[in-house]
Tab-separated table of C-alpha atoms in Angstrom:
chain	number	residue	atom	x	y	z
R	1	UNK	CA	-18.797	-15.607	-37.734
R	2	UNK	CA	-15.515	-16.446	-39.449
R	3	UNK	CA	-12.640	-13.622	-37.551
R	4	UNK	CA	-9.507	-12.226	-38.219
R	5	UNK	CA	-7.243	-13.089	-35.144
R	6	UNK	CA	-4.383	-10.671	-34.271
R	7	UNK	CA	-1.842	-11.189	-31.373
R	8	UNK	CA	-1.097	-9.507	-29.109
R	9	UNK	CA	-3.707	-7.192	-28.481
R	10	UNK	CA	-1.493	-5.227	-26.488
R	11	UNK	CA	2.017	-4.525	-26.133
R	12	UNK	CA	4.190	-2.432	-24.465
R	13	UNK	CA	8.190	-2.573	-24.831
R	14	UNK	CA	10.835	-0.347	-24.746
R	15	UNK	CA	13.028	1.856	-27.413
R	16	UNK	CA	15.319	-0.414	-28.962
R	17	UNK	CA	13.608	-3.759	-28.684
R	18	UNK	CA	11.678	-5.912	-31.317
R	19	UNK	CA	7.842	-6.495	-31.629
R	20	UNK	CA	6.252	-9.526	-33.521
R	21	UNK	CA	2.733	-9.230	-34.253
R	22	UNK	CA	1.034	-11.450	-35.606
R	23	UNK	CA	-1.986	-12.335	-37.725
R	24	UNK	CA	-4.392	-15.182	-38.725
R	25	UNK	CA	-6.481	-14.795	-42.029
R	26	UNK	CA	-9.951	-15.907	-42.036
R	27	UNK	CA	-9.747	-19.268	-43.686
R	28	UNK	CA	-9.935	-18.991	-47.089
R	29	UNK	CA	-9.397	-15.013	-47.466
R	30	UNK	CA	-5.814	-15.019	-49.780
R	31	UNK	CA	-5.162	-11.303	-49.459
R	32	UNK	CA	-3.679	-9.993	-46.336
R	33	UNK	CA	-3.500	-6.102	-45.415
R	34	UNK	CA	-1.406	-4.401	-43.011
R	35	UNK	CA	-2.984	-0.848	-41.426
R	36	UNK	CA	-1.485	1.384	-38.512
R	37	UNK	CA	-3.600	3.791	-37.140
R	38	UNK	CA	-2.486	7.037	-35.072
R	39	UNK	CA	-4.671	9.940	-34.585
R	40	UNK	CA	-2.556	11.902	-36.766
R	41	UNK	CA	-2.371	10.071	-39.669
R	42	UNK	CA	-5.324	7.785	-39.640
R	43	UNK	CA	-5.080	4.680	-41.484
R	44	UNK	CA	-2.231	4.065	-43.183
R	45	UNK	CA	-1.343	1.034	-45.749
R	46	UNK	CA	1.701	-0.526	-44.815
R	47	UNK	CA	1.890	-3.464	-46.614
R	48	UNK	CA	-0.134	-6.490	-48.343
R	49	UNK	CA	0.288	-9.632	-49.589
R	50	UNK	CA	-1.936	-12.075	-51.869
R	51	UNK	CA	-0.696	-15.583	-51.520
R	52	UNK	CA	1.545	-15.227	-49.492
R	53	UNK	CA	3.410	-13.219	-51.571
R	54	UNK	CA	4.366	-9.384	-50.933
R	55	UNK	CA	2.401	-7.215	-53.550
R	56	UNK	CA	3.376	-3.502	-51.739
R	57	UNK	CA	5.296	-2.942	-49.104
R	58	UNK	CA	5.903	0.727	-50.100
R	59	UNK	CA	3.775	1.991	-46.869
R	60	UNK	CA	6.323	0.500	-44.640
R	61	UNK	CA	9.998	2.475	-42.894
R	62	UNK	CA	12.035	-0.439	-44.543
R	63	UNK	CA	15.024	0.025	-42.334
R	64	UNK	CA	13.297	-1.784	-39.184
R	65	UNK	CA	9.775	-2.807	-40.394
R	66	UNK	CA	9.846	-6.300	-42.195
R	67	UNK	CA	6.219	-8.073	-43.330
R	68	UNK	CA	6.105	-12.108	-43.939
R	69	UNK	CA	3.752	-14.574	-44.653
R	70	UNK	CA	4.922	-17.712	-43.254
R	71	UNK	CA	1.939	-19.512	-44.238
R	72	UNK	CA	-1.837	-19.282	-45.182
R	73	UNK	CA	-2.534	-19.229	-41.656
R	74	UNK	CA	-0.041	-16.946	-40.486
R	75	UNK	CA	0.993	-13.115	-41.584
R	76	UNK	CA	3.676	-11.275	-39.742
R	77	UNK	CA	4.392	-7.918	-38.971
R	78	UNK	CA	8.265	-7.081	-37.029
R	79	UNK	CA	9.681	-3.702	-35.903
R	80	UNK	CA	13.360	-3.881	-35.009
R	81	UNK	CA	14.345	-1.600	-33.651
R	82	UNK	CA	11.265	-0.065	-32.115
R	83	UNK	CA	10.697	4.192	-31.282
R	84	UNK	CA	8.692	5.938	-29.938
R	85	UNK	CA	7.275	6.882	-33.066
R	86	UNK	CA	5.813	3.525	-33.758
R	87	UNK	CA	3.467	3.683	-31.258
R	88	UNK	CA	0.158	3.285	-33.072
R	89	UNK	CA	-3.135	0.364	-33.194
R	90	UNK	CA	-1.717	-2.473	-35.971
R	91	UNK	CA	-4.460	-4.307	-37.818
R	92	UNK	CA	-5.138	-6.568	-40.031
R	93	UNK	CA	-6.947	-7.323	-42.828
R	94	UNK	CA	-7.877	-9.766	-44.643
R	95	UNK	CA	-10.192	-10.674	-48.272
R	96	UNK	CA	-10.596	-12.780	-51.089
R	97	UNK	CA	-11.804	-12.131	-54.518
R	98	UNK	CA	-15.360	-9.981	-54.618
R	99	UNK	CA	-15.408	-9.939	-50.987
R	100	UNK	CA	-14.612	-7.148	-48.562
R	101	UNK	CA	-12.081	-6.585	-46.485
R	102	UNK	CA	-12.629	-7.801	-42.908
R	103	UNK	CA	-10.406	-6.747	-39.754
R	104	UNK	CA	-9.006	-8.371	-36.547
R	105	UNK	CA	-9.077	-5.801	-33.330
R	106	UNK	CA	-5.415	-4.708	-33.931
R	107	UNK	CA	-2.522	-4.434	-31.723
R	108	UNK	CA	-2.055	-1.842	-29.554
R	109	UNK	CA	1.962	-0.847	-29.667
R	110	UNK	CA	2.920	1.268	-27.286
R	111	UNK	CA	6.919	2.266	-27.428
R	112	UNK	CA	8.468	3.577	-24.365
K	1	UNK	CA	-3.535	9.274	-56.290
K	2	UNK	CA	-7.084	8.345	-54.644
K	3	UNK	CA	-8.204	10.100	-51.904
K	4	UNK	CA	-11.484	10.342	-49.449
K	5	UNK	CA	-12.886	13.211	-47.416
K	6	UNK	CA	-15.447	12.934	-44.786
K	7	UNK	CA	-16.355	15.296	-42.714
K	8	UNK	CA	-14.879	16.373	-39.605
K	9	UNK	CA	-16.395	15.702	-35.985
K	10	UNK	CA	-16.984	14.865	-33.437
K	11	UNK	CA	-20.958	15.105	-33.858
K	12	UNK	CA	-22.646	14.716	-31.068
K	13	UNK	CA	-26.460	14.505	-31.780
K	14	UNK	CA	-29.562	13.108	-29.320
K	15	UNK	CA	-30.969	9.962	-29.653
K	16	UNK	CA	-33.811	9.766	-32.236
K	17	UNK	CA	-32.251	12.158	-34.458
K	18	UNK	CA	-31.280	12.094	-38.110
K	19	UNK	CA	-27.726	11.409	-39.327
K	20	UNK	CA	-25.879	12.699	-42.077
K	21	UNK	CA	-21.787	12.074	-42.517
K	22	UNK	CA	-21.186	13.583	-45.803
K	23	UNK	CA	-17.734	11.546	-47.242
K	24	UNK	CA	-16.489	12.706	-51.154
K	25	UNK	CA	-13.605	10.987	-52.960
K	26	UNK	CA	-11.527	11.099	-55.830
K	27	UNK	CA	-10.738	8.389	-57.866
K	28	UNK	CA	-9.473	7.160	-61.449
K	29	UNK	CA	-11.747	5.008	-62.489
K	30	UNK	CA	-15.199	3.509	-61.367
K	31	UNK	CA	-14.280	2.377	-57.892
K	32	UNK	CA	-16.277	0.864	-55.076
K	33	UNK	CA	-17.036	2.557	-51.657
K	34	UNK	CA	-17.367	1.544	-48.326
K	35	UNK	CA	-18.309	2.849	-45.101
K	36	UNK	CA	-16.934	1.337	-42.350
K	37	UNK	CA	-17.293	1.393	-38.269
K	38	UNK	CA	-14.942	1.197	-35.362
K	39	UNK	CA	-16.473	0.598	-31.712
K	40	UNK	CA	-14.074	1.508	-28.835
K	41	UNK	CA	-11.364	-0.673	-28.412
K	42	UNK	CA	-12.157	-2.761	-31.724
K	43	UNK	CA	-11.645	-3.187	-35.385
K	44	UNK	CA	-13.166	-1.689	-38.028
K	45	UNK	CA	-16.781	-3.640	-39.575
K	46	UNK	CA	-17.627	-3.185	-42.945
K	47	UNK	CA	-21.417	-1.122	-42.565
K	48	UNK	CA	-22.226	-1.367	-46.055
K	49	UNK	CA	-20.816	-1.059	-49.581
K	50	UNK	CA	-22.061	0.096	-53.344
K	51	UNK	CA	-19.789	-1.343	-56.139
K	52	UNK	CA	-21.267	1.212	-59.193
K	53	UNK	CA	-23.045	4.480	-59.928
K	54	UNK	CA	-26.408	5.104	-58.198
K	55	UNK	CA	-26.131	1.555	-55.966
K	56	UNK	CA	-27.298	2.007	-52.678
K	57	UNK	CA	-25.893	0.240	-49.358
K	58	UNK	CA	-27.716	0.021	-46.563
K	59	UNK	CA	-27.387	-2.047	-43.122
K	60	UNK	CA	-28.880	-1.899	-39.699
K	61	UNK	CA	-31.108	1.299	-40.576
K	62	UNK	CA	-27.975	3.330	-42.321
K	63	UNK	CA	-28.141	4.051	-45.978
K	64	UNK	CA	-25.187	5.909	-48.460
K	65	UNK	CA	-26.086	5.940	-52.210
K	66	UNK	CA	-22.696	6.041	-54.635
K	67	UNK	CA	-23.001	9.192	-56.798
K	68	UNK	CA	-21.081	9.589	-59.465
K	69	UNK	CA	-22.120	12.673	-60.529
K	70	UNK	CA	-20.882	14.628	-57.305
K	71	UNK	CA	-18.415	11.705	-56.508
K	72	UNK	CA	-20.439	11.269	-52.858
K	73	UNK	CA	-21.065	8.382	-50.804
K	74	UNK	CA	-22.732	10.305	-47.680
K	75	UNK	CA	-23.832	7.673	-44.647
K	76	UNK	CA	-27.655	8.758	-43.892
K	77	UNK	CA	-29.832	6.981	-40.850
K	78	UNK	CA	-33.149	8.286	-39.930
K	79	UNK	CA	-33.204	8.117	-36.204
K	80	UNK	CA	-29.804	7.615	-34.139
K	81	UNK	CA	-29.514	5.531	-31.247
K	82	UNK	CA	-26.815	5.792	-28.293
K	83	UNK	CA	-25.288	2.485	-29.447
K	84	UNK	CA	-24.833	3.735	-32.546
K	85	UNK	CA	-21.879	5.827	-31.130
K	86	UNK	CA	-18.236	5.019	-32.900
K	87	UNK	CA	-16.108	6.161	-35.638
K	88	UNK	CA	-17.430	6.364	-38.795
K	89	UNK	CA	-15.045	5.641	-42.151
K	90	UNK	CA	-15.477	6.313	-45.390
K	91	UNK	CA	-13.184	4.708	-47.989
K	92	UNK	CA	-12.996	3.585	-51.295
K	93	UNK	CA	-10.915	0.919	-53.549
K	94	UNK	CA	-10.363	-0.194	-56.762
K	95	UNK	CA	-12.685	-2.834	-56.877
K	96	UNK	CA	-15.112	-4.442	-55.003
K	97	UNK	CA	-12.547	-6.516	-52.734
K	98	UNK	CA	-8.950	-8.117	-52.663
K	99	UNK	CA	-7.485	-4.747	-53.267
K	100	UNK	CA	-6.124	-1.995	-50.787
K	101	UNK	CA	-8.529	0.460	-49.057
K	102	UNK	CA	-7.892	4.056	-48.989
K	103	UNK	CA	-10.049	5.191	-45.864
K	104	UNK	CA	-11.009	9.041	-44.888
K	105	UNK	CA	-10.187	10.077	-41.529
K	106	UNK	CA	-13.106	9.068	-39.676
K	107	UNK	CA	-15.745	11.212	-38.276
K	108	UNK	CA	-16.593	10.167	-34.166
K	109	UNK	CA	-20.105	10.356	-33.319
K	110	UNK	CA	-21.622	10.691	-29.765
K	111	UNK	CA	-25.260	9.857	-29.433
K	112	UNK	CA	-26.853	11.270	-26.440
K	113	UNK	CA	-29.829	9.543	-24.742
């Protein structure tokens, strides 16, 4: 089964520093979502792309998120500077015309 | 803008017995719905889908039929098992892929043997 692949699966950091994740479509897919998930909130939209380029990004704090798409293969998600309040599970998404959307297992961010 | 409700849990039920997780949305539009499941410590996987009025979805012994009528999409499985215990989501979008999901908050469901 083709997968979405996000790294890390985990990370921990402190307040203040910067977090990559990062995120491999399934080969082919040309739309790439961005979720966060707390208890609180649920699932949020942060951001997505379709072709590598940005589509909404209205989801996302703009002061220290940012949201790239280096590549087809590659999607990127940054936090700088991290809180507390970012702490949440990050996934990604990923679809192509007519077909559903298909997840990776997230990253779990946890901001000390 | 679009929204979803599903029911609230957890629901805890014993094995063998029958599901319902009601989930109603509002939409402009004629959009597609999805119901979606999250095992511990992974991602969500698309269950099933119905992409117009009166389609019905079904997958591994669940079933949700889109109603237009009482805008409803409620997940339905005649006889539970334990390892059908996650987090259930309900969402909907615009079309039938490539576009953003708007998801309900997910109803947990314990299934015990």
């Amino acid at each position: 089964d083709a997968r979405v692949t996000q790294t890390p699966r985990h990370k921990v950091t402190e307040m203040g520093q910067e977090v990559t994740m990062r995120c491999q479509p399934i080969l082919g897919h040309n739309t790439v979502f961005w979720y966060r998930q707390t208890m609180m909130q649920g699932l949020e939209l942060l951001a997505y792309f379709r072709n590598r380029a940005p589509l909404d990004d209205s989801g996302m704090p703009k002061d220290r998120f940012s949201a790239e798409m280096p590549d087809a293969t590659l999607a990127t998600l940054k936090i700088q500077p991290s809180e507390p309040r970012d702490s949440a599970v990050y996934f990604c998404g990923t679809s192509r015309e007519n077909s559903p959307l298909h997840f990776g297992n997230g990253t779990r961010l946890t901001v000390t | 803008g679009d929204s979803v409700t599903q029911m609230e849990g957890p629901v805890t039920l014993s094995e063998e017995a029958f599901l319902t997780i009601n989930c109603t949305y509002t939409a402009t539009g004629y959009p597609s719905l999805f119901w979606y499941v999250q095992y511990p410590g992974e991602g969500l996987q698309l269950l099933l889908k119905a992409t117009k009025a009166d389609d019905k979805g079904s997958n591994k012994g669940f079933e949700a039929t889109y109603r237009k009528e009482t805008t409803s999409f409620h997940l339905e499985k005649g006889s539970v098992q334990v390892s059908d215990s996650a987090v259930y989501f309900c969402a909907l979008s615009a079309n039938s892929g490539n576009t953003p999901l708007v998801f309900g908050k997910g109803t947990r469901l314990s299934v015990i043997a």
